[in-house]
CSV table of C-alpha atoms in Angstrom, one decimal:
chain,number,residue,atom,x,y,z
A,28,MET,CA,-17.9,-148.0,21.5
A,29,THR,CA,-17.5,-149.5,18.0
A,30,LYS,CA,-17.0,-146.6,15.6
A,31,ILE,CA,-18.4,-146.6,12.1
A,32,LYS,CA,-15.6,-146.3,9.5
A,33,VAL,CA,-16.2,-143.8,6.8
A,34,GLY,CA,-14.4,-143.1,3.5
A,35,ILE,CA,-14.4,-139.7,1.8
A,36,VAL,CA,-14.4,-139.5,-2.0
A,37,GLY,CA,-13.0,-136.2,-3.2
A,38,THR,CA,-11.2,-133.5,-1.2
A,39,GLY,CA,-11.9,-130.1,-2.9
A,40,PHE,CA,-13.9,-127.5,-1.0
A,41,ILE,CA,-16.8,-129.7,0.3
A,42,GLY,CA,-14.9,-132.9,1.1
A,43,PRO,CA,-12.9,-131.4,4.1
A,44,ALA,CA,-16.2,-129.8,5.2
A,45,HIS,CA,-17.7,-133.3,5.5
A,46,ILE,CA,-14.6,-134.5,7.3
A,47,GLU,CA,-14.7,-131.7,9.9
A,48,ALA,CA,-18.4,-132.3,10.6
A,49,LEU,CA,-18.0,-136.1,10.8
A,50,ARG,CA,-15.1,-135.7,13.3
A,51,ARG,CA,-17.5,-134.0,15.7
A,52,LEU,CA,-19.6,-137.1,16.0
A,53,PRO,CA,-18.4,-139.5,18.7
A,54,ASN,CA,-19.4,-142.7,16.8
A,55,ILE,CA,-17.6,-141.9,13.5
A,56,ASP,CA,-14.0,-142.7,12.4
A,57,VAL,CA,-13.0,-140.9,9.1
A,58,ALA,CA,-10.7,-143.8,8.3
A,59,ALA,CA,-9.8,-143.2,4.6
A,60,LEU,CA,-10.1,-141.0,1.6
A,61,CYS,CA,-9.5,-141.3,-2.2
A,62,GLU,CA,-8.6,-139.0,-5.0
A,63,VAL,CA,-8.0,-139.2,-8.8
A,64,THR,CA,-4.4,-140.4,-8.3
A,65,ILE,CA,-2.8,-142.3,-5.4
A,66,GLU,CA,-0.2,-139.5,-5.2
A,67,LEU,CA,-2.9,-136.8,-4.6
A,68,ALA,CA,-4.7,-139.1,-2.2
A,69,GLU,CA,-1.6,-139.5,-0.1
A,70,ALA,CA,-0.9,-135.8,-0.1
A,71,LYS,CA,-4.5,-134.9,0.9
A,72,ALA,CA,-4.6,-137.7,3.5
A,73,LYS,CA,-1.5,-136.4,5.2
A,74,GLN,CA,-2.7,-132.8,5.0
A,75,LEU,CA,-6.1,-133.8,6.6
A,76,GLY,CA,-4.7,-136.3,9.1
A,77,ILE,CA,-6.3,-139.4,7.7
A,78,GLY,CA,-4.4,-142.6,8.0
A,79,ARG,CA,-5.4,-144.5,4.8
A,80,TRP,CA,-5.6,-143.4,1.2
A,81,TYR,CA,-6.7,-145.1,-2.0
A,82,THR,CA,-8.0,-144.7,-5.5
A,83,PHE,CA,-11.8,-145.0,-5.7
A,84,GLU,CA,-11.9,-148.6,-6.8
A,85,GLU,CA,-9.5,-149.6,-4.0
A,86,LEU,CA,-11.5,-147.7,-1.4
A,87,LEU,CA,-14.7,-149.7,-2.3
A,88,LYS,CA,-12.7,-153.0,-1.7
A,89,GLN,CA,-12.1,-152.1,1.9
A,90,GLU,CA,-14.5,-154.3,3.9
A,91,ASP,CA,-14.4,-152.2,7.1
A,92,ILE,CA,-15.5,-149.0,5.3
A,93,GLN,CA,-19.3,-149.0,5.9
A,94,CYS,CA,-20.3,-145.6,4.4
A,95,VAL,CA,-18.8,-143.4,1.7
A,96,HIS,CA,-19.3,-139.7,1.1
A,97,ILE,CA,-19.3,-138.7,-2.5
A,98,CYS,CA,-17.8,-135.1,-2.6
A,99,THR,CA,-16.6,-135.1,-6.2
A,100,PRO,CA,-17.6,-132.9,-9.2
A,101,ASN,CA,-21.2,-133.4,-10.3
A,102,PHE,CA,-20.5,-135.6,-13.3
A,103,LEU,CA,-19.1,-138.3,-11.1
A,104,HIS,CA,-22.0,-138.5,-8.6
A,105,TYR,CA,-24.0,-141.1,-10.5
A,106,SER,CA,-21.3,-143.5,-11.3
A,107,GLN,CA,-19.6,-143.3,-7.9
A,108,SER,CA,-22.9,-143.6,-5.9
A,109,LYS,CA,-24.0,-146.6,-8.0
A,110,ALA,CA,-20.6,-148.3,-7.6
A,111,ALA,CA,-20.7,-147.7,-3.8
A,112,LEU,CA,-24.2,-149.1,-3.5
A,113,LEU,CA,-23.3,-152.2,-5.5
A,114,ALA,CA,-20.3,-152.6,-3.2
A,115,GLY,CA,-22.6,-152.7,-0.2
A,116,LYS,CA,-21.7,-149.3,1.1
A,117,HIS,CA,-24.1,-146.8,2.6
A,118,VAL,CA,-23.9,-143.5,0.6
A,119,VAL,CA,-24.0,-139.8,1.4
A,120,CYS,CA,-23.9,-137.9,-1.9
A,121,GLU,CA,-23.3,-134.2,-2.6
A,122,LYS,CA,-26.0,-132.6,-4.7
A,123,PRO,CA,-27.0,-132.8,-7.5
A,124,LEU,CA,-27.5,-136.5,-7.2
A,125,ALA,CA,-26.8,-137.0,-10.9
A,126,LYS,CA,-26.5,-135.1,-14.2
A,127,ASP,CA,-30.0,-136.1,-15.5
A,128,LEU,CA,-33.3,-137.6,-14.3
A,129,HIS,CA,-32.7,-141.0,-15.8
A,130,GLU,CA,-29.5,-141.4,-13.8
A,131,ALA,CA,-31.1,-140.1,-10.6
A,132,GLU,CA,-34.1,-142.4,-11.0
A,133,GLU,CA,-31.8,-145.4,-11.4
A,134,LEU,CA,-30.0,-144.5,-8.2
A,135,VAL,CA,-33.3,-144.1,-6.3
A,136,GLU,CA,-34.4,-147.5,-7.5
A,137,LEU,CA,-31.0,-149.2,-6.7
A,138,ALA,CA,-30.9,-147.6,-3.2
A,139,ALA,CA,-34.4,-148.9,-2.5
A,140,LYS,CA,-33.5,-152.4,-3.8
A,141,THR,CA,-30.4,-152.6,-1.6
A,142,GLY,CA,-32.0,-151.2,1.5
A,143,LEU,CA,-28.8,-149.3,2.2
A,144,VAL,CA,-28.8,-145.9,3.8
A,145,ASN,CA,-28.8,-143.2,1.1
A,146,ALA,CA,-28.7,-139.4,1.8
A,147,VAL,CA,-28.1,-136.2,-0.2
A,148,HIS,CA,-26.3,-133.3,1.4
A,149,PHE,CA,-29.1,-130.8,1.6
A,150,ASN,CA,-27.5,-129.5,4.8
A,151,LEU,CA,-29.2,-126.1,4.8
A,152,ARG,CA,-32.4,-127.9,6.1
A,153,TYR,CA,-30.4,-128.3,9.3
A,154,TYR,CA,-30.2,-124.7,10.5
A,155,PRO,CA,-32.2,-125.1,13.7
A,156,LEU,CA,-34.4,-122.1,12.9
A,157,VAL,CA,-35.2,-123.7,9.5
A,158,ARG,CA,-36.6,-126.7,11.4
A,159,GLN,CA,-38.3,-124.3,13.8
A,160,MET,CA,-40.1,-122.6,10.9
A,161,LYS,CA,-41.1,-126.1,9.6
A,162,THR,CA,-42.4,-127.1,13.0
A,163,MET,CA,-44.3,-123.9,13.5
A,164,ARG,CA,-45.9,-124.3,10.1
A,165,GLU,CA,-46.9,-127.9,11.0
A,166,LYS,CA,-48.4,-126.8,14.3
A,167,GLY,CA,-50.5,-124.1,12.6
A,168,ASP,CA,-48.6,-121.0,13.8
A,169,LEU,CA,-48.0,-119.7,10.2
A,170,GLY,CA,-51.5,-120.4,8.9
A,171,GLU,CA,-52.4,-120.9,5.2
A,172,ILE,CA,-49.3,-120.0,3.1
A,173,TYR,CA,-50.0,-116.9,0.9
A,174,SER,CA,-46.6,-116.2,-0.7
A,175,ILE,CA,-43.0,-117.2,-0.7
A,176,MET,CA,-40.0,-115.0,-1.6
A,177,GLY,CA,-36.4,-116.3,-1.6
A,178,SER,CA,-32.9,-115.6,-2.8
A,179,TYR,CA,-29.5,-117.2,-2.7
A,180,LEU,CA,-26.7,-114.8,-3.4
A,181,GLN,CA,-23.0,-115.2,-3.6
A,182,ASP,CA,-20.1,-113.2,-5.1
A,183,TRP,CA,-17.4,-115.9,-5.6
A,184,LEU,CA,-17.8,-115.7,-9.4
A,185,PHE,CA,-18.1,-111.9,-9.4
A,186,TYR,CA,-15.0,-111.2,-11.6
A,187,ASN,CA,-14.5,-112.6,-15.0
A,188,THR,CA,-11.2,-114.0,-13.7
A,189,ASP,CA,-13.1,-116.1,-11.2
A,190,TYR,CA,-13.1,-119.7,-12.4
A,191,ASN,CA,-14.1,-123.2,-11.3
A,192,TRP,CA,-15.0,-126.5,-12.8
A,193,ARG,CA,-18.7,-125.7,-12.1
A,194,LEU,CA,-18.5,-123.3,-15.1
A,195,GLU,CA,-17.9,-126.3,-17.4
A,196,PRO,CA,-21.2,-128.1,-18.4
A,197,ASP,CA,-19.5,-131.4,-19.0
A,198,LYS,CA,-18.5,-131.5,-15.4
A,199,SER,CA,-21.3,-129.6,-13.7
A,200,GLY,CA,-24.3,-129.9,-16.0
A,201,ASP,CA,-26.3,-127.4,-18.1
A,202,SER,CA,-27.4,-125.3,-15.1
A,203,ARG,CA,-25.0,-123.8,-12.7
A,204,ALA,CA,-26.3,-121.2,-10.3
A,205,ILE,CA,-29.7,-122.8,-10.0
A,206,ALA,CA,-28.3,-126.4,-9.8
A,207,ASP,CA,-25.5,-125.4,-7.4
A,208,ILE,CA,-27.2,-123.1,-4.9
A,209,GLY,CA,-30.7,-122.7,-6.1
A,210,SER,CA,-31.3,-126.4,-5.5
A,211,HIS,CA,-30.7,-125.7,-1.7
A,212,LEU,CA,-33.2,-122.8,-1.7
A,213,LEU,CA,-35.9,-124.8,-3.6
A,214,ASP,CA,-35.4,-127.8,-1.3
A,215,VAL,CA,-35.6,-125.6,1.8
A,216,ILE,CA,-38.8,-124.0,0.5
A,217,GLU,CA,-40.6,-127.3,0.1
A,218,TYR,CA,-39.2,-128.7,3.3
A,219,ILE,CA,-40.5,-125.8,5.5
A,220,THR,CA,-43.8,-125.2,3.8
A,221,GLY,CA,-44.8,-128.8,2.9
A,222,LEU,CA,-46.0,-127.4,-0.5
A,223,LYS,CA,-45.0,-128.8,-3.8
A,224,THR,CA,-43.8,-126.6,-6.7
A,225,VAL,CA,-46.1,-127.5,-9.6
A,226,GLU,CA,-45.1,-124.9,-12.3
A,227,VAL,CA,-42.1,-122.6,-13.0
A,228,MET,CA,-41.3,-119.7,-15.2
A,229,ALA,CA,-37.5,-118.9,-15.4
A,230,ASP,CA,-35.2,-116.3,-16.9
A,231,PHE,CA,-31.5,-116.8,-16.8
A,232,ASN,CA,-28.6,-114.4,-17.5
A,233,THR,CA,-25.0,-115.0,-18.2
A,234,VAL,CA,-23.3,-111.8,-17.1
A,235,HIS,CA,-19.7,-112.9,-18.0
A,236,LYS,CA,-20.1,-114.5,-21.4
A,237,VAL,CA,-16.3,-114.9,-21.6
A,238,ARG,CA,-14.2,-115.8,-18.5
A,239,LYS,CA,-10.5,-116.1,-17.9
A,240,LYS,CA,-9.6,-119.6,-17.1
A,241,PRO,CA,-6.4,-120.0,-15.0
A,242,LEU,CA,-3.7,-122.0,-16.6
A,243,LYS,CA,-2.4,-122.7,-13.1
A,244,PRO,CA,-4.2,-124.4,-10.2
A,245,VAL,CA,-6.3,-122.1,-8.0
A,246,GLU,CA,-8.4,-123.6,-5.2
A,247,THR,CA,-12.1,-122.6,-4.8
A,248,TYR,CA,-12.6,-119.6,-2.6
A,249,SER,CA,-8.8,-119.0,-2.3
A,250,GLY,CA,-9.0,-115.4,-3.7
A,251,LYS,CA,-5.7,-115.8,-5.4
A,252,MET,CA,-4.9,-113.7,-8.5
A,253,LEU,CA,-2.7,-114.6,-11.4
A,254,GLN,CA,-0.9,-112.6,-14.1
A,255,PRO,CA,-2.7,-111.9,-17.4
A,256,GLU,CA,-0.6,-114.5,-19.3
A,257,ASP,CA,-1.8,-117.1,-16.8
A,258,TYR,CA,-5.3,-117.1,-18.2
A,259,ALA,CA,-7.1,-118.4,-21.3
A,260,ASP,CA,-10.5,-117.1,-22.6
A,261,VAL,CA,-13.4,-119.5,-22.2
A,262,HIS,CA,-17.0,-118.9,-23.5
A,263,ILE,CA,-19.6,-119.4,-20.8
A,264,ASN,CA,-23.1,-120.6,-21.4
A,265,THR,CA,-24.4,-121.4,-17.9
A,266,GLU,CA,-26.2,-118.8,-15.8
A,267,ASP,CA,-24.6,-116.3,-13.4
A,268,HIS,CA,-28.0,-115.0,-12.3
A,269,ALA,CA,-31.5,-116.5,-12.5
A,270,ASN,CA,-35.1,-115.3,-11.6
A,271,VAL,CA,-37.8,-117.9,-11.2
A,272,LEU,CA,-41.5,-117.5,-10.7
A,273,LEU,CA,-43.1,-120.4,-8.8
A,274,ARG,CA,-46.7,-121.8,-8.6
A,275,PHE,CA,-47.5,-124.1,-5.7
A,276,ASP,CA,-50.0,-126.9,-5.2
A,277,ASN,CA,-52.1,-124.8,-2.8
A,278,GLY,CA,-52.8,-122.3,-5.7
A,279,ASN,CA,-50.5,-119.6,-4.4
A,280,ARG,CA,-47.3,-118.1,-5.7
A,281,GLY,CA,-43.6,-117.5,-5.0
A,282,CYS,CA,-40.4,-116.2,-6.6
A,283,VAL,CA,-36.7,-116.8,-6.2
A,284,THR,CA,-33.5,-115.0,-7.3
A,285,VAL,CA,-30.2,-116.8,-7.5
A,286,SER,CA,-26.9,-115.1,-8.2
A,287,GLN,CA,-23.2,-115.9,-8.0
A,288,VAL,CA,-22.2,-112.3,-9.1
A,289,SER,CA,-23.6,-110.2,-6.2
A,290,ALA,CA,-20.8,-108.3,-4.7
A,291,GLY,CA,-20.6,-108.6,-0.9
A,292,ARG,CA,-22.9,-111.5,-0.6
A,293,LYS,CA,-20.7,-114.3,0.4
A,294,ASN,CA,-23.3,-117.1,1.0
A,295,GLN,CA,-26.7,-115.6,1.7
A,296,LEU,CA,-29.8,-117.7,1.6
A,297,LYS,CA,-32.8,-115.5,2.4
A,298,LEU,CA,-36.4,-116.6,2.8
A,299,GLU,CA,-39.7,-114.9,3.6
A,300,ILE,CA,-42.8,-117.0,3.9
A,301,SER,CA,-46.1,-115.1,4.4
A,302,GLY,CA,-49.1,-116.9,5.9
A,303,SER,CA,-52.6,-116.1,7.1
A,304,ASN,CA,-51.4,-115.8,10.7
A,305,LYS,CA,-47.7,-114.6,10.5
A,306,THR,CA,-44.7,-114.1,8.3
A,307,PHE,CA,-41.4,-115.9,8.8
A,308,ALA,CA,-38.1,-114.5,7.6
A,309,PHE,CA,-34.7,-116.1,7.8
A,310,ASN,CA,-31.2,-115.1,6.6
A,311,SER,CA,-28.4,-117.7,6.6
A,312,GLU,CA,-25.7,-115.1,7.1
A,313,SER,CA,-27.5,-114.4,10.5
A,314,PRO,CA,-28.6,-118.0,11.2
A,315,ASN,CA,-29.2,-117.6,14.9
A,316,GLU,CA,-32.2,-115.4,14.5
A,317,MET,CA,-35.6,-115.6,12.9
A,318,TRP,CA,-38.0,-112.7,12.2
A,319,ILE,CA,-41.7,-113.2,12.9
A,320,GLY,CA,-44.0,-110.6,11.4
A,321,ASN,CA,-47.5,-109.8,12.8
A,322,ARG,CA,-50.3,-107.6,11.6
A,323,ASP,CA,-51.9,-106.6,14.9
A,324,GLN,CA,-49.1,-106.8,17.4
A,325,ALA,CA,-45.4,-106.1,17.6
A,326,ASN,CA,-43.1,-108.1,15.4
A,327,GLN,CA,-40.7,-110.5,17.0
A,328,VAL,CA,-37.1,-111.8,16.7
A,329,LEU,CA,-36.6,-115.3,17.9
A,330,MET,CA,-33.0,-116.1,18.9
A,331,ARG,CA,-31.7,-119.6,18.5
A,332,ASP,CA,-32.1,-121.0,22.0
A,333,PRO,CA,-33.1,-124.6,22.8
A,334,SER,CA,-35.2,-123.3,25.8
A,335,LEU,CA,-37.3,-121.2,23.4
A,336,ALA,CA,-37.7,-123.5,20.4
A,337,TYR,CA,-40.0,-126.4,19.7
A,338,PRO,CA,-38.3,-129.8,20.7
A,339,GLU,CA,-38.0,-130.7,17.0
A,340,ALA,CA,-35.8,-127.7,16.5
A,341,SER,CA,-33.9,-127.8,19.8
A,342,ALA,CA,-32.8,-131.3,18.8
A,343,LEU,CA,-30.5,-129.7,16.3
A,344,MET,CA,-29.0,-127.3,18.8
A,345,THR,CA,-25.8,-128.3,20.6
A,346,PHE,CA,-25.1,-125.2,22.6
A,347,PRO,CA,-27.3,-122.8,24.8
A,348,GLY,CA,-28.7,-119.6,23.5
A,349,GLY,CA,-26.1,-116.9,22.7
A,350,HIS,CA,-23.5,-119.5,21.8
A,351,ASN,CA,-23.8,-119.2,18.0
A,352,GLU,CA,-24.1,-122.1,15.7
A,353,GLY,CA,-23.7,-121.9,11.9
A,354,PHE,CA,-23.0,-123.5,8.5
A,355,SER,CA,-20.6,-126.2,9.8
A,356,ASP,CA,-23.1,-127.3,12.4
A,357,THR,CA,-25.7,-128.0,9.7
A,358,SER,CA,-23.7,-130.9,8.3
A,359,LYS,CA,-23.0,-132.3,11.7
A,360,GLN,CA,-26.7,-132.4,12.6
A,361,LEU,CA,-27.6,-134.0,9.2
A,362,PHE,CA,-24.9,-136.6,9.6
A,363,LYS,CA,-26.1,-137.3,13.2
A,364,GLU,CA,-29.4,-138.4,11.8
A,365,VAL,CA,-27.9,-140.3,8.9
A,366,TYR,CA,-25.5,-142.3,11.1
A,367,ALA,CA,-28.3,-143.3,13.4
A,368,ALA,CA,-29.7,-145.1,10.4
A,369,VAL,CA,-26.2,-146.5,9.4
A,370,GLU,CA,-25.9,-147.8,12.9
A,371,ALA,CA,-29.2,-149.6,12.5
A,372,GLY,CA,-27.9,-151.0,9.2
A,373,LYS,CA,-30.7,-149.9,6.9
A,374,GLN,CA,-32.7,-147.0,5.5
A,375,PRO,CA,-35.6,-146.1,7.8
A,376,GLU,CA,-39.1,-146.2,6.4
A,377,ASN,CA,-39.6,-142.4,6.9
A,378,PRO,CA,-36.2,-140.8,7.3
A,379,LYS,CA,-35.9,-137.3,8.6
A,380,TYR,CA,-32.9,-136.6,6.5
A,381,PRO,CA,-32.9,-135.8,2.7
A,382,THR,CA,-32.6,-139.0,0.7
A,383,PHE,CA,-31.9,-139.9,-3.0
A,384,ALA,CA,-35.6,-139.5,-3.6
A,385,ASP,CA,-35.2,-135.8,-2.5
A,386,GLY,CA,-32.2,-135.5,-4.8
A,387,TYR,CA,-34.4,-136.7,-7.7
A,388,ARG,CA,-37.1,-134.2,-6.7
A,389,GLU,CA,-34.7,-131.3,-6.8
A,390,LEU,CA,-33.1,-132.4,-10.1
A,391,LEU,CA,-36.7,-132.6,-11.6
A,392,ILE,CA,-37.4,-129.0,-10.5
A,393,CYS,CA,-34.1,-127.8,-11.9
A,394,GLU,CA,-34.7,-129.6,-15.2
A,395,ARG,CA,-38.1,-127.9,-15.6
A,396,ILE,CA,-36.5,-124.6,-14.7
A,397,LEU,CA,-34.0,-125.2,-17.5
A,398,ASP,CA,-36.8,-126.1,-19.9
A,399,SER,CA,-38.6,-122.9,-19.0
A,400,THR,CA,-35.7,-120.5,-19.5
A,401,ARG,CA,-35.1,-122.2,-22.9
A,402,SER,CA,-38.7,-121.9,-24.0
A,403,GLN,CA,-39.5,-118.7,-22.1
A,404,LYS,CA,-42.8,-120.3,-21.1
A,405,TRP,CA,-44.4,-121.7,-17.9
A,406,VAL,CA,-43.5,-125.3,-17.5
A,407,LYS,CA,-45.3,-127.9,-15.4
A,408,ILE,CA,-43.4,-130.1,-13.0
């Protein structure tokens, strides 16, 4: 077997998550990584067991590297994805695809022109029961969609001493909670239902208007505390919490809540979709079960089991029922589909995986949500 050689760009929280998932695919060799300095790249490569390390520019010169994964802060996604495409590399980019719609549109056009494989890491589509819900909807099990309620709750920014580059608009963009995790929720809603969000009404709240920025390095999700003198006050103008009303192209409604200050919620995406036949409910912190609500018979709980799911969903299941699969498996299943395309050498006509075009779509929705919270009005998409 000739393995596809991959380069990883950025090794914060999500870069190693990509590496771990890629290493579980038999046809992939995570051959190299890069960081902002060659010294940091070397240290990270040795820590992660990767044999080659470079700066970004040098990584792109490596002819044997066929695909790169952009796992850097948001403000670098556009320039690095563009450079990788121009260097003839297939690209998997973290979301958001870019900082604004013009950049994202340029990347979509460039990717189409090159014909190279392009994907955005909307991995939460790849919980098997998310695809089960999508397939059940497509087969008519759900019926006409009446309403959608969703939330994405975390507590990693609960304290005013919690700090990360995502709090700084020049690195992350003007939206934080919605752009960071709300984008996953909004993507999953359209993915499952097949509906398009056509209008939004948003209300943002910044709970901690001043945060304590560490003057010493602290890794994301590390939980480490410093001394009072180790912090500097920083004024925050991106949202800790957001509520958004949604109108869909079938004429019906939905609402979502996104928060990064909900104590005890570590990484909980919840979704409830009510149709004319049934209601589907899913909670990513219990990803191996799906609730099915009925009016005239007993409700059901469907356990993740390839023998009980539709083939489209069982294709995302590696283990039998009762052998739980979770967050790390979603990236593996996404990459499995992406690298089938890389092996073929080009972007398929109708890829199953989320593409740069999907990245543009979610950026568009987030931009309109920002417009709405600023104007306090309904905004069309």
